[in-house]
Amino acid sequence: MASSFGESLKVSIYGESHGNGIGALIEGLPAGEIIDFEKLMLFMERRQGGRNSLSTSRKEPDIPEFVSGVLDNRITGFPVCIRIANTNTRSGDYSNLLKNPRPSHADYSAFVKWNGYADMRGGGHFSGRLTAPICAAGGIAKQILERHGIFIGAHLATIGSVSDEMFPMQPSPQLFEQIAQKAFPVISDACGEQMQNEILAAREEMDSIGGTIECMITGLPAGLGDPMFDGIENRLARVLFGIPAVKGVEFGDGFGLSAMRGSQANDPFCVDEAGGIRTATNRNGGILGGITTGMPVRFRIAMKPTPSIGITQNTVSLETKQNTTIEIHGRHDPCIAQRAVPVAEAAAALVTLDVLLTDGKL
């Protein structure tokens, strides 16, 4: 099963939402690198959704247990195995879903592929719970990258029809940190308040709402990556689409470029004050021909509304092959996008570190 990625840095994700535990196996981390466990826990707490009242009531401590590959806070060079216990499961909430698939969830496709044997309690291997080990692995990668002057930050770009301010062309690490410390990850708190109202309105109506996340990577040198099928966009997109609920990825101005003329879409080259080559704009997101230009890499991901909602929905019975309806119980996020902000950063960090190691730049 393709729950793994990477060339020089290989990452495998394992487990199910209501199984004994979840985790990650990471091969290729540079030996001798220090892991700041306090900083890693702060990063993982951003994903948990407990910093505001807009998320699921399911709370897990998400303390990563390092089974191998770490000694005295340093990476040994051998595979790093991380395990995170599942301690707050209520599988009974999902008993009516085993034979009645949720609309727009992986219940049906997984049932067909594995002949009904997949453990789909709580969403199984498809659950947002599996983003916890992604954050554990990515949080380590972020620490390594920051020591080399490479920083990654993200924020909620939109919730429903409400938009946040966009990142400046050259965001600072301080801006990334300011957003990371907020209970609701936006640049403009005024926009964030409107977004929260959208989420609350959806929750009050037993519904859900989608959103987009903008992420940027700064400090990358020009010349990283490859053309065609191993470009930076390709590698990032593969991992980003592994985040549950992601249905779209765009780089730079993305689909907006299709409505422009070349004179508007092109990023003119210029020489900066230090004598380096840069571009005056960054509509292509710091990537040309699959290779970095030295400008910040910028991408956005689109996340669909959480499929599990309280409104009665039409579905089918897999036993009787008859049309029926379904009422979904349990603990679900009215908007998964806010909790996915650090997950986007983690995915970007893992891909970035892999590219640097593969290209011999680290």
XYZ file of C-alpha atoms in Angstrom:
362
model
C 0.000 0.000 0.000
C 1.389 3.395 -1.022
C 1.376 5.090 2.385
C 5.006 6.054 1.920
C 7.024 8.595 -0.044
C 10.495 10.020 -0.488
C 13.761 9.233 -2.252
C 16.633 9.963 0.147
C 14.287 10.647 3.043
C 11.734 7.830 3.111
C 8.593 8.279 5.208
C 5.956 5.615 5.863
C 2.725 6.266 7.768
C 0.912 3.415 9.535
C -2.139 2.745 11.691
C -5.878 3.413 11.830
C -7.953 6.001 13.652
C -9.362 3.541 16.227
C -6.560 0.959 16.171
C -3.957 0.431 18.890
C -1.849 3.289 17.626
C -0.568 5.258 14.670
C 2.888 6.344 13.671
C 5.653 6.925 11.164
C 8.863 5.227 10.075
C 11.470 7.707 8.806
C 14.614 6.530 7.020
C 17.432 8.840 5.956
C 17.390 11.550 8.620
C 20.908 12.993 9.005
C 22.790 11.473 11.930
C 23.675 13.801 14.793
C 20.783 16.223 14.321
C 19.199 17.268 17.614
C 15.453 16.966 18.227
C 14.010 19.697 20.447
C 11.162 17.685 21.976
C 9.487 20.686 23.614
C 9.406 22.524 20.288
C 8.126 19.382 18.549
C 5.239 19.058 21.022
C 4.281 22.711 20.519
C 4.152 22.085 16.766
C 2.018 18.965 17.164
C -0.383 20.745 19.519
C -1.250 23.139 16.695
C -2.845 20.198 14.846
C -4.930 18.984 17.760
C -7.573 21.705 17.522
C -7.776 22.229 21.271
C -6.661 25.844 21.135
C -10.145 27.068 20.196
C -13.713 25.777 20.440
C -14.227 25.126 16.724
C -12.893 21.567 16.484
C -13.900 18.014 17.356
C -14.314 17.147 21.034
C -12.040 14.129 20.550
C -8.823 15.031 22.377
C -5.647 12.955 22.333
C -2.327 13.826 24.021
C -0.463 12.841 20.820
C 2.838 12.307 22.612
C 5.246 10.671 20.144
C 7.110 7.653 21.466
C 10.466 7.197 19.758
C 10.832 3.451 19.447
C 14.156 3.594 17.597
C 16.620 5.887 15.872
C 17.007 8.516 18.625
C 19.486 8.512 21.525
C 20.017 11.389 23.960
C 17.847 13.680 21.791
C 20.034 13.034 18.734
C 19.230 11.135 15.563
C 21.472 8.086 15.336
C 21.307 7.645 11.555
C 19.192 4.492 11.779
C 15.456 4.391 10.957
C 13.414 6.549 13.317
C 10.224 4.787 14.374
C 7.554 6.963 16.000
C 4.438 5.581 17.694
C 1.469 7.638 18.904
C -1.130 5.890 21.059
C -4.867 6.128 20.381
C -6.403 6.761 23.799
C -9.816 8.355 23.176
C -11.790 6.225 20.734
C -15.557 5.646 20.594
C -15.980 3.031 17.897
C -19.671 2.553 18.705
C -20.368 5.921 17.064
C -19.472 4.282 13.725
C -21.387 1.002 13.969
C -24.093 2.163 11.537
C -21.502 3.219 8.961
C -19.972 -0.200 8.327
C -22.664 -1.113 5.811
C -23.980 2.387 5.036
C -21.150 4.439 3.506
C -20.936 8.158 4.250
C -21.366 10.400 1.196
C -18.015 11.820 -0.009
C -16.035 9.681 2.448
C -13.704 6.780 1.593
C -16.061 4.254 3.245
C -17.411 2.930 -0.051
C -14.211 2.943 -2.120
C -12.307 1.205 0.710
C -15.107 -1.377 1.074
C -14.843 -2.263 -2.611
C -11.027 -2.346 -2.731
C -10.557 -4.538 0.366
C -13.775 -6.561 0.166
C -15.107 -5.151 3.430
C -12.087 -6.135 5.533
C -10.604 -2.642 6.011
C -10.814 -1.245 9.547
C -12.877 1.877 8.861
C -13.764 2.754 12.468
C -13.349 6.501 12.798
C -12.334 6.647 9.147
C -9.577 4.054 9.566
C -6.404 4.748 7.626
C -8.202 7.570 5.802
C -8.883 9.567 8.973
C -7.465 13.000 9.715
C -6.034 11.276 12.790
C -3.264 9.992 10.518
C -1.971 13.548 10.130
C -0.545 13.347 13.670
C 2.442 11.192 12.611
C 2.897 13.409 9.537
C 3.277 16.338 11.928
C 5.654 14.383 14.158
C 7.921 13.548 11.229
C 7.526 16.962 9.611
C 8.177 18.772 12.867
C 11.600 17.116 13.022
C 12.290 18.049 9.397
C 11.300 21.669 10.107
C 13.840 21.889 12.929
C 16.620 20.590 10.678
C 15.695 22.985 7.870
C 15.578 26.008 10.177
C 19.172 25.357 11.237
C 20.045 25.772 7.551
C 18.107 29.015 7.126
C 15.036 27.447 5.475
C 11.675 28.376 7.007
C 8.140 27.167 6.307
C 4.907 28.848 7.341
C 1.223 28.593 6.505
C -2.120 30.214 7.313
C -5.788 29.850 6.489
C -6.271 31.685 3.199
C -10.046 31.223 3.008
C -12.938 29.689 4.883
C -16.059 29.519 2.759
C -16.364 32.935 1.108
C -14.171 34.771 3.663
C -10.517 35.500 2.768
C -7.492 36.310 4.902
C -4.701 38.617 3.759
C -2.137 36.862 1.582
C 1.518 36.391 2.509
C 3.874 39.148 1.309
C 6.257 38.168 -1.491
C 9.123 37.730 1.012
C 7.593 36.731 4.373
C 9.841 36.706 7.435
C 10.352 33.822 9.866
C 8.914 36.158 12.513
C 5.615 36.369 10.614
C 5.464 32.570 10.387
C 6.054 32.345 14.144
C 3.406 34.961 14.956
C 0.787 32.984 13.033
C 1.893 29.699 14.635
C 1.335 31.128 18.118
C -2.270 32.120 17.394
C -5.221 29.963 18.419
C -6.688 30.605 14.949
C -3.937 30.596 12.248
C -4.513 33.728 10.156
C -2.584 36.888 9.291
C -5.491 39.279 9.919
C -7.341 38.646 13.181
C -10.324 40.615 11.853
C -10.578 38.244 8.888
C -10.078 35.350 11.259
C -13.081 36.410 13.316
C -15.266 36.391 10.201
C -13.934 32.939 9.313
C -14.778 31.625 12.769
C -18.310 32.949 12.393
C -18.606 30.964 9.144
C -17.494 27.802 10.946
C -19.857 28.399 13.858
C -22.769 28.961 11.492
C -22.065 25.654 9.741
C -21.767 23.802 13.054
C -25.037 25.239 14.378
C -26.774 23.887 11.272
C -25.090 20.458 11.787
C -23.148 21.085 8.584
C -19.506 21.670 7.646
C -17.502 24.088 5.515
C -14.320 23.972 3.434
C -11.302 26.237 3.121
C -7.900 26.837 1.579
C -4.417 27.070 3.086
C -1.519 29.150 1.765
C 1.988 27.850 2.528
C 5.418 29.290 1.742
C 8.981 27.956 1.901
C 11.737 30.581 2.189
C 15.511 30.281 2.013
C 15.719 27.654 -0.725
C 18.579 28.078 -3.215
C 17.972 28.164 -6.959
C 18.510 24.961 -8.913
C 16.789 22.365 -6.715
C 14.607 19.749 -8.333
C 14.249 18.129 -11.725
C 12.218 18.588 -14.908
C 9.173 16.619 -16.005
C 7.986 14.056 -13.471
C 10.340 14.733 -10.533
C 9.827 18.478 -10.319
C 9.314 20.287 -7.039
C 5.593 20.688 -7.806
C 5.266 16.958 -8.518
C 6.941 15.919 -5.272
C 5.002 18.376 -3.152
C 1.662 17.595 -4.794
C 2.053 13.853 -4.203
C 2.445 14.342 -0.455
C -0.063 17.195 -0.131
C -2.761 15.070 -1.742
C -2.065 12.495 0.974
C -3.579 14.902 3.518
C -7.207 13.841 4.028
C -9.796 16.193 2.422
C -7.309 17.904 0.069
C -8.928 18.179 -3.371
C -6.764 20.794 -5.067
C -3.182 22.094 -5.152
C -1.908 25.167 -6.999
C 1.510 26.822 -7.137
C 2.043 30.559 -7.322
C -1.049 32.154 -8.834
C -2.045 28.706 -10.102
C -5.332 28.673 -11.966
C -5.349 32.473 -11.891
C -2.511 32.464 -14.424
C -4.851 30.960 -17.002
C -6.845 34.197 -17.103
C -3.781 36.405 -17.647
C -1.712 37.463 -20.607
C 1.964 36.582 -20.697
C 2.883 40.189 -19.956
C 0.936 39.889 -16.695
C 1.890 36.349 -15.721
C 5.643 36.520 -16.397
C 8.007 37.191 -13.488
C 10.710 39.627 -14.731
C 14.279 38.842 -13.659
C 16.349 41.495 -11.891
C 19.552 41.882 -9.868
C 19.049 42.612 -6.171
C 21.126 44.876 -3.918
C 23.462 42.018 -3.003
C 24.158 41.214 -6.665
C 21.990 38.119 -6.724
C 19.383 37.247 -9.337
C 15.733 37.278 -8.327
C 12.362 38.069 -9.869
C 10.374 41.263 -9.387
C 7.162 39.267 -8.880
C 6.505 35.661 -7.890
C 3.390 34.600 -9.756
C 4.972 31.238 -10.620
C 5.567 30.392 -6.977
C 9.366 30.156 -7.018
C 9.443 27.185 -9.413
C 10.168 27.107 -13.157
C 10.493 23.866 -15.098
C 10.119 21.929 -11.849
C 13.256 23.621 -10.463
C 13.533 26.298 -7.757
C 14.395 29.860 -8.812
C 15.606 31.069 -5.421
C 12.360 32.899 -4.756
C 10.052 31.625 -2.000
C 8.082 28.545 -2.999
C 4.377 29.343 -2.653
C 1.437 26.977 -2.921
C -2.171 26.680 -1.822
C -4.244 23.627 -1.013
C -8.033 23.389 -1.206
C -9.809 21.317 1.443
C -13.349 20.073 1.019
C -15.913 20.288 3.841
C -15.802 17.467 6.387
C -18.011 14.663 4.945
C -19.301 13.599 8.370
C -22.182 15.983 9.116
C -25.263 15.754 11.303
C -27.782 16.402 8.548
C -29.621 13.303 7.316
C -28.135 12.256 3.956
C -28.965 9.796 1.204
C -26.788 6.695 0.839
C -27.160 2.960 0.132
C -27.142 -0.228 2.169
C -24.223 -2.402 1.104
C -26.080 -5.432 2.485
C -29.482 -5.012 0.815
C -28.344 -2.894 -2.175
C -31.259 -0.580 -1.440
C -31.369 3.201 -1.191
C -31.493 4.429 2.397
C -30.592 7.417 4.572
C -27.888 7.921 7.160
C -27.467 9.995 10.308
C -23.853 10.405 11.353
C -22.994 10.556 15.048
C -19.641 10.920 16.731
C -17.160 13.781 17.074
C -16.284 15.623 13.891
C -14.779 18.952 12.865
C -17.156 21.464 11.253
C -14.066 22.658 9.337
C -10.968 20.514 9.002
C -8.912 23.219 7.265
C -7.871 25.054 10.442
C -6.248 21.930 11.878
C -4.527 21.145 8.578
C -2.381 24.314 8.588
C 0.559 22.689 10.462
C 0.029 19.507 8.427
C 0.695 21.465 5.220
C 3.881 22.814 6.814
C 4.937 19.318 7.891
C 4.376 17.859 4.415
C 6.320 20.722 2.824
C 9.182 20.260 5.300
C 9.520 16.541 4.598
C 9.542 17.026 0.826
C 11.974 19.944 1.068
C 14.405 17.991 3.239
C 14.167 15.009 0.878
C 14.955 17.202 -2.153
C 17.932 18.830 -0.415
C 19.345 15.444 0.614
C 18.752 13.956 -2.847
C 20.423 16.910 -4.581
C 23.375 16.788 -2.171
C 22.708 20.279 -0.779
C 22.492 19.211 2.841
